[in-house]
mmCIF file of C-alpha atoms in Angstrom:
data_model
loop_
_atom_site.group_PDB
_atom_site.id
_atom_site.type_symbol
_atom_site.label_atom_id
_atom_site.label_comp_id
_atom_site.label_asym_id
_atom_site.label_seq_id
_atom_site.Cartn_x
_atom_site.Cartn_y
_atom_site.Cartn_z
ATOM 1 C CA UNK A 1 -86.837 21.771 26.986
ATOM 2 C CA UNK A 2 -83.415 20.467 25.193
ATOM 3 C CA UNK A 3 -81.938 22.654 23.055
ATOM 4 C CA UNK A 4 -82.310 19.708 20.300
ATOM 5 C CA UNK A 5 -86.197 20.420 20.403
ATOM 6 C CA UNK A 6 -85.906 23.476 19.344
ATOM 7 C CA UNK A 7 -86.809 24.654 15.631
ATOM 8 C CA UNK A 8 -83.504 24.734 14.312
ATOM 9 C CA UNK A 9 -84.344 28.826 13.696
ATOM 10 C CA UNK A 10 -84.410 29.117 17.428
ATOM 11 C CA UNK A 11 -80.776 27.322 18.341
ATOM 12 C CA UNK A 12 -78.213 29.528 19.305
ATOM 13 C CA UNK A 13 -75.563 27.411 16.813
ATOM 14 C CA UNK A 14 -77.871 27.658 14.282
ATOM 15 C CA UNK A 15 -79.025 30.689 14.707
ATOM 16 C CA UNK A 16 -75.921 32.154 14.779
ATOM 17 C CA UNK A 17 -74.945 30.577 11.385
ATOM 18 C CA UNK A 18 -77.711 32.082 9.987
ATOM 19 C CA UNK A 19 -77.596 36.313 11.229
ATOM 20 C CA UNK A 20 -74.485 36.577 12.645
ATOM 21 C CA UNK A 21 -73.371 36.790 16.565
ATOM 22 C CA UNK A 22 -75.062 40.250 16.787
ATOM 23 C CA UNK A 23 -78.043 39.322 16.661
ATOM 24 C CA UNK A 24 -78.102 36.934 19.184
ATOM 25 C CA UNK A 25 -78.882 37.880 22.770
ATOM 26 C CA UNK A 26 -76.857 37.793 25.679
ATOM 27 C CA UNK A 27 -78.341 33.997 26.948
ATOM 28 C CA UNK A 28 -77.839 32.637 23.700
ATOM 29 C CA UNK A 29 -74.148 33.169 23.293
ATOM 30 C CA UNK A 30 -73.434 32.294 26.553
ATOM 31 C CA UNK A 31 -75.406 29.199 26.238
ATOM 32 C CA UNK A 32 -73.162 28.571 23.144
ATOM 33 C CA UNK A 33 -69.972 28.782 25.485
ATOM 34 C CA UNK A 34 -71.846 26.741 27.986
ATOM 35 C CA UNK A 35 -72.191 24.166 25.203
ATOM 36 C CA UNK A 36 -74.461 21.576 27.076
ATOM 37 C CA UNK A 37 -77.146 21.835 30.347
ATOM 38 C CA UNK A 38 -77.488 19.930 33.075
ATOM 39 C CA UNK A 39 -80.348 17.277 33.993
ATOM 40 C CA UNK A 40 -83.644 19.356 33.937
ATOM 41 C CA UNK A 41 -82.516 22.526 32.265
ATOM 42 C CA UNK A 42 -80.450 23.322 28.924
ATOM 43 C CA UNK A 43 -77.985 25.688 28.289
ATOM 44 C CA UNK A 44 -80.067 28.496 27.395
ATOM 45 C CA UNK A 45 -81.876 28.145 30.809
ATOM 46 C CA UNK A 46 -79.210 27.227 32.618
ATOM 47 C CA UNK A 47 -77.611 30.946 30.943
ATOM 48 C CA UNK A 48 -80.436 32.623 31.705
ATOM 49 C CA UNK A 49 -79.764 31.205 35.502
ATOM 50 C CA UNK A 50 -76.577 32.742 35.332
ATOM 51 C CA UNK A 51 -77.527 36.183 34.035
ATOM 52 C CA UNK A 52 -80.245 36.500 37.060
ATOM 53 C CA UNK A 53 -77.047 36.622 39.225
ATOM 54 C CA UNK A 54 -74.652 38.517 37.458
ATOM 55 C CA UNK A 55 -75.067 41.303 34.653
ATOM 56 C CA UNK A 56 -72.417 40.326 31.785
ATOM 57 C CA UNK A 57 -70.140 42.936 32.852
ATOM 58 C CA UNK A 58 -69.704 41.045 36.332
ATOM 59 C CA UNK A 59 -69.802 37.881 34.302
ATOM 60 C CA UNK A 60 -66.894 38.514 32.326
ATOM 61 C CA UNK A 61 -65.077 39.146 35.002
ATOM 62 C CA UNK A 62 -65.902 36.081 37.354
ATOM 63 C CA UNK A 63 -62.752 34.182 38.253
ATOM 64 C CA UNK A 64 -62.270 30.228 37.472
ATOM 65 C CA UNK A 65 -62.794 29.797 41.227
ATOM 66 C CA UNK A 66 -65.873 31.539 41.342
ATOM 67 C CA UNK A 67 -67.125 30.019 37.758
ATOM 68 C CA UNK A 68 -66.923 26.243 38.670
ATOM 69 C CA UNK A 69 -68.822 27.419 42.088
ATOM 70 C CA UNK A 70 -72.181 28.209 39.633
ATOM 71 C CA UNK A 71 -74.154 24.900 39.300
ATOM 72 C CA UNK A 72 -73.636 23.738 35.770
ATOM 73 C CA UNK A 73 -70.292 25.150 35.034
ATOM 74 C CA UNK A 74 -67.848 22.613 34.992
ATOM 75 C CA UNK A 75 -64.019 22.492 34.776
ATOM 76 C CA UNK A 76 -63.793 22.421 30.948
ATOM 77 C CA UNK A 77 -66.818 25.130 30.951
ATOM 78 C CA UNK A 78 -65.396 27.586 33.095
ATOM 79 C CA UNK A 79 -62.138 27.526 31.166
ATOM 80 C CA UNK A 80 -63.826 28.011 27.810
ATOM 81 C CA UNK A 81 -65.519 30.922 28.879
ATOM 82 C CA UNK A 82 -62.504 32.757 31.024
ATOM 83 C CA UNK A 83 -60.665 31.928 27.352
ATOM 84 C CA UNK A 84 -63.576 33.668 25.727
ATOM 85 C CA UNK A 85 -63.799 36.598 27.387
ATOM 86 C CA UNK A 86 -59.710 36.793 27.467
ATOM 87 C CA UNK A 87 -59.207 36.983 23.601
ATOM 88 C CA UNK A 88 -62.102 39.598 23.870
ATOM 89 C CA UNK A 89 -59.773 41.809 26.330
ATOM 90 C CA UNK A 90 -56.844 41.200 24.409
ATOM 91 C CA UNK A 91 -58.537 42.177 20.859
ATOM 92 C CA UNK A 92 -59.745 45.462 22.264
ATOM 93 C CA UNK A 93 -55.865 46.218 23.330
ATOM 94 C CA UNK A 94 -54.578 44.856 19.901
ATOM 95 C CA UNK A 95 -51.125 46.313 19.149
ATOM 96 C CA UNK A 96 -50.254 47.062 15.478
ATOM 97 C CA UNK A 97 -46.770 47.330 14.481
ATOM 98 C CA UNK A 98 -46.876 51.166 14.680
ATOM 99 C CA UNK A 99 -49.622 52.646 16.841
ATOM 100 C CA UNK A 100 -49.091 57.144 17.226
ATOM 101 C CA UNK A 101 -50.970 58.350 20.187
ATOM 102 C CA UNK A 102 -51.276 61.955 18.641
ATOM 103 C CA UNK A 103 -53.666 63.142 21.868
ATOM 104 C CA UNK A 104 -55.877 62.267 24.415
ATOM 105 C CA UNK A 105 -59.036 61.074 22.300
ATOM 106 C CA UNK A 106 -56.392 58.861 20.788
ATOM 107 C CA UNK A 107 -55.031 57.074 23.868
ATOM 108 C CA UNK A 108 -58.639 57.056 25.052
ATOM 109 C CA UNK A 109 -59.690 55.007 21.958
ATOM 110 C CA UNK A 110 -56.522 52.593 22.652
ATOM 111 C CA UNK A 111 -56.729 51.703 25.997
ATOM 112 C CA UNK A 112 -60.439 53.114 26.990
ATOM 113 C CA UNK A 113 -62.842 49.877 25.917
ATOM 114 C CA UNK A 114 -60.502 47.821 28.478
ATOM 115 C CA UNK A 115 -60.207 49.936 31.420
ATOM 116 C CA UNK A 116 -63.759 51.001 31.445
ATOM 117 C CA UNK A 117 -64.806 47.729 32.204
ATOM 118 C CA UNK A 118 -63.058 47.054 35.194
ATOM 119 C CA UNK A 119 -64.345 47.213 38.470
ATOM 120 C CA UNK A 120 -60.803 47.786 40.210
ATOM 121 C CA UNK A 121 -59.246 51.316 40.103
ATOM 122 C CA UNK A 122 -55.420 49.986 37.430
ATOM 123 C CA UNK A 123 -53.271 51.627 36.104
ATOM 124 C CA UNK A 124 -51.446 51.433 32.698
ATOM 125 C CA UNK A 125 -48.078 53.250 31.491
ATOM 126 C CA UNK A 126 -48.164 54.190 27.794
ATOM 127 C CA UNK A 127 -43.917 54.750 26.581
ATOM 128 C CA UNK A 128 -43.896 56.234 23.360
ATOM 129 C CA UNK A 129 -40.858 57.487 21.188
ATOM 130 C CA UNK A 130 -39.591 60.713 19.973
ATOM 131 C CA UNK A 131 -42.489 60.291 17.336
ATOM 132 C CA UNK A 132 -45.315 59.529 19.350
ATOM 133 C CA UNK A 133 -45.203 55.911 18.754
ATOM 134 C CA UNK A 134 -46.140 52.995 21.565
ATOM 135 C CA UNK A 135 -42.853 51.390 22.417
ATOM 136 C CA UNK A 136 -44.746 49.369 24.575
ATOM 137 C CA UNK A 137 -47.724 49.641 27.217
ATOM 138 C CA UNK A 138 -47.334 48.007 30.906
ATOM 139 C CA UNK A 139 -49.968 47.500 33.346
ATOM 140 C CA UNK A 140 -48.146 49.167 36.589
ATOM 141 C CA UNK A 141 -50.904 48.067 39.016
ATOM 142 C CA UNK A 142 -53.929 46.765 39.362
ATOM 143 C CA UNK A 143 -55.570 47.713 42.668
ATOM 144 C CA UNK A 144 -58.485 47.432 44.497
ATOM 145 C CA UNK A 145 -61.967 48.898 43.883
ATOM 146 C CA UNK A 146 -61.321 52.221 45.189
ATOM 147 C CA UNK A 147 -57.417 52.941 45.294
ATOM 148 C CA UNK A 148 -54.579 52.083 43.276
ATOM 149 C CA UNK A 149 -51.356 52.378 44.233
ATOM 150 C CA UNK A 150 -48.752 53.496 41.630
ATOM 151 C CA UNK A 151 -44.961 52.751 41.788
ATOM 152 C CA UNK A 152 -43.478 56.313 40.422
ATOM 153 C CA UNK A 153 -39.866 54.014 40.798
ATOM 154 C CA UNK A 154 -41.170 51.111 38.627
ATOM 155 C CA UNK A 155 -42.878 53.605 36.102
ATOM 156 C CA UNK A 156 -39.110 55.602 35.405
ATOM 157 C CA UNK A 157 -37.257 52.139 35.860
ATOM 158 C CA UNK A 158 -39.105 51.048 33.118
ATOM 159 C CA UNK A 159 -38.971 54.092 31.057
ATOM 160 C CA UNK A 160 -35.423 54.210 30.798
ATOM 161 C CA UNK A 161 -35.154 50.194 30.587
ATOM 162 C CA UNK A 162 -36.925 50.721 27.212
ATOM 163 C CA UNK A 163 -35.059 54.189 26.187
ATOM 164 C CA UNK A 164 -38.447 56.195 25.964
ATOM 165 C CA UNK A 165 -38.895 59.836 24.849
ATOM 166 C CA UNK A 166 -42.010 59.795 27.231
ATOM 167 C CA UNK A 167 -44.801 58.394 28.673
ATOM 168 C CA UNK A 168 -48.240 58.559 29.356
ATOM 169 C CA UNK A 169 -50.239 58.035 32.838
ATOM 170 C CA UNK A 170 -53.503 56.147 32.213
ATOM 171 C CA UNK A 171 -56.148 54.975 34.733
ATOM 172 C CA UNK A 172 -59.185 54.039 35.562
ATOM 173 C CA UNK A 173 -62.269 55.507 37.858
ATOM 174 C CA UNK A 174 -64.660 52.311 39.012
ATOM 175 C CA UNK A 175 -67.130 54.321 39.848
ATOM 176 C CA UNK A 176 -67.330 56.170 35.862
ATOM 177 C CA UNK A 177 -66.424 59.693 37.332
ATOM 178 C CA UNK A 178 -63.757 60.922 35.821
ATOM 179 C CA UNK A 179 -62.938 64.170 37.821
ATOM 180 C CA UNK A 180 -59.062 63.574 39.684
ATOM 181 C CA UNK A 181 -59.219 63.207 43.035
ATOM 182 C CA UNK A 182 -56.374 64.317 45.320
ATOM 183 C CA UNK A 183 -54.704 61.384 45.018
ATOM 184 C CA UNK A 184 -54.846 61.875 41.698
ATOM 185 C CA UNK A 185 -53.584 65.099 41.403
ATOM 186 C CA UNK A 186 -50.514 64.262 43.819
ATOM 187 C CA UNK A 187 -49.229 61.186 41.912
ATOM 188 C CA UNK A 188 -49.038 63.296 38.548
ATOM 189 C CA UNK A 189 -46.959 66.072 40.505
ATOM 190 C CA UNK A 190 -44.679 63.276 41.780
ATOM 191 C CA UNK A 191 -44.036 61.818 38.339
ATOM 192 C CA UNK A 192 -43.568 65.342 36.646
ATOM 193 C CA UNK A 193 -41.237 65.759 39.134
ATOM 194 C CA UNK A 194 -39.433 62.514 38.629
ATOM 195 C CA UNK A 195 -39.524 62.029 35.121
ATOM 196 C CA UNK A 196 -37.788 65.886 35.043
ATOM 197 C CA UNK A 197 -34.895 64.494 36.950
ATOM 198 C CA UNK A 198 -34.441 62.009 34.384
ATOM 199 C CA UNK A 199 -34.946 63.926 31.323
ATOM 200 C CA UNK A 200 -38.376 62.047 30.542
ATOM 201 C CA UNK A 201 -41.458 63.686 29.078
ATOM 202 C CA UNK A 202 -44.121 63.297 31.313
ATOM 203 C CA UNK A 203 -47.087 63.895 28.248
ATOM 204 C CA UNK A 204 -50.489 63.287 29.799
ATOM 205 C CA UNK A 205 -52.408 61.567 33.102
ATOM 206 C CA UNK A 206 -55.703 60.401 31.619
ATOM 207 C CA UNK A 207 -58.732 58.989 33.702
ATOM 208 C CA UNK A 208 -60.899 56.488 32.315
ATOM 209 C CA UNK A 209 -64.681 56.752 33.550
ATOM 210 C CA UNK A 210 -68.276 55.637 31.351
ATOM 211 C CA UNK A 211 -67.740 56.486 28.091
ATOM 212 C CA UNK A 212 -65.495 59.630 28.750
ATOM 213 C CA UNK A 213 -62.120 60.574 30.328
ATOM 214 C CA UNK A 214 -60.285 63.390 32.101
ATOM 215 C CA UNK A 215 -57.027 64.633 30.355
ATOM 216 C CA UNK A 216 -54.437 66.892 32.486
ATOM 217 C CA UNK A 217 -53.151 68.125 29.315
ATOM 218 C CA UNK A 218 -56.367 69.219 27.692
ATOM 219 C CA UNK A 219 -57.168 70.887 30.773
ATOM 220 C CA UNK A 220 -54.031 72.915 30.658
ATOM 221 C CA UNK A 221 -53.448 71.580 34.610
ATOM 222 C CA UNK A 222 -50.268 72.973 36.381
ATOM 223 C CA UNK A 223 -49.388 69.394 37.519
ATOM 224 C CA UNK A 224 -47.881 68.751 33.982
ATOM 225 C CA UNK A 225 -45.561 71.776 35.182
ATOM 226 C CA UNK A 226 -41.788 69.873 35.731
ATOM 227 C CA UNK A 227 -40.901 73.273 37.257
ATOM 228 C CA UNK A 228 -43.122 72.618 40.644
ATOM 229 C CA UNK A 229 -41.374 72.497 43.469
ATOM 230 C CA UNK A 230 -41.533 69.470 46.053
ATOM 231 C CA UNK A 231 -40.933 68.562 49.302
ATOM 232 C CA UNK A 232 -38.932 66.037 50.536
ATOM 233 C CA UNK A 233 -41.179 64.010 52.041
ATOM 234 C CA UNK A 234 -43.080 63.308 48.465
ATOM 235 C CA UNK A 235 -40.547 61.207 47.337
ATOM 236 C CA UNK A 236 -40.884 58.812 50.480
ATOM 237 C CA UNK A 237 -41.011 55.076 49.003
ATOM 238 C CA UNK A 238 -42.509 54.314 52.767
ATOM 239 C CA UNK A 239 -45.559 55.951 50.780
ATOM 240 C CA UNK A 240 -45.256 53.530 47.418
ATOM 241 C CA UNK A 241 -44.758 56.168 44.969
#
């Protein structure tokens, strides 16, 4: 059935109009995006085609490549909904003139509702000044589903490029857990140790899981500790930190 022969209560445009986006369900407001059907099934069935595949989270993060491979989705299609779910991603990471990133629970809230949705392990770089303001925010890497290799050179090149007090370590655990791993734990000793030699505050490593994160600070870990000693060997770019 076209979505014309509907009751106009039952069109997603319409119905949408009428009691607001929330209330529609997920087939309906990707049928909107989807804007038309193909021969023999409308946008609403050809959404509901789509969501037997994928779940919206692995929806929203389809590529162009892999949209225009899904019968139905054309060229124009696929771009309206990668532009869609873009402005979505961007809103969430919105950047006020003055953001303050008091504690963890606040840098969770700023950068949380985008990392938690990815399904490869990135990692962001909060720099904040003297008063715990963003300067600005860079996405250092952006790895592979279960490693991500951080650039301890890039993250101090870039703190002093932008004359930071400090910075913050944030990243993300794929699989929700948010307990550091090894790997983990050896990066933030590497960058307390790095950002010491440069007069930088290292503040916080946070990990991003489901709904909840892991904060070195609030767990009073010894990795914050600038005093640590190191080997060598740590500071090995042959091993990308």
């Amino acid at each position: 059935m076209k979505i014309k022969d509907l009751s106009i209560d039952l069109r997603p445009r319409e119905k949408l109009i009428k009691y607001g986006t929330q209330n529609l369900a997920n087939e309906e407001l990707i049928a909107i995006l989807i804007s038309s059907g193909i021969k023999g099934k409308s946008a609403i069935e050809l959404a509901n085609d789509i969501l037997k595949n994928y779940n919206l989270r692995e929806f929203s993060e389809l590529s162009y490549e892999n949209l225009v491979k899904i019968k139905g989705i054309s060229m124009s299609k696929a771009c309206t909904i990668l532009a869609a779910f873009e402005i979505t991603k961007r809103s969430l990471c919105f950047e006020s003139d003055v953001i303050i990133l008091a504690n963890a629970v606040d840098v969770y809230k700023y950068i949380g509702p985008f990392l938690k949705n990815k399904f490869r392990e990135c990692a962001y770089v909060i720099y904040l000044d003297t008063k715990a303001s963003v300067i600005k925010k860079i996405l250092i890497n952006d790895g592979d589903v279960a490693f991500v290799n951080i650039s301890i050179r890039k993250i101090i090149k870039y703190a002093l490029e932008l004359e930071a007090y400090g910075l913050i370590l944030v990243h993300n655990h794929p699989s929700g857990e948010i307990n550091p791993s090894e790997s983990d734990i050896l990066t933030t000793r590497r960058l307390a140790a790095s950002a010491k030699l440069f007069d930088i505050a290292f503040i916080d490593h946070i990990i991003i899981g489901s709904n909840k994160y892991y904060s070195f600070l609030e767990n009073h870990s010894s990795c914050l500790n600038n005093s640590i000693e190191f080997n060598e060997g740590d500071f090995n770019e042959e091993n990308n930190y």
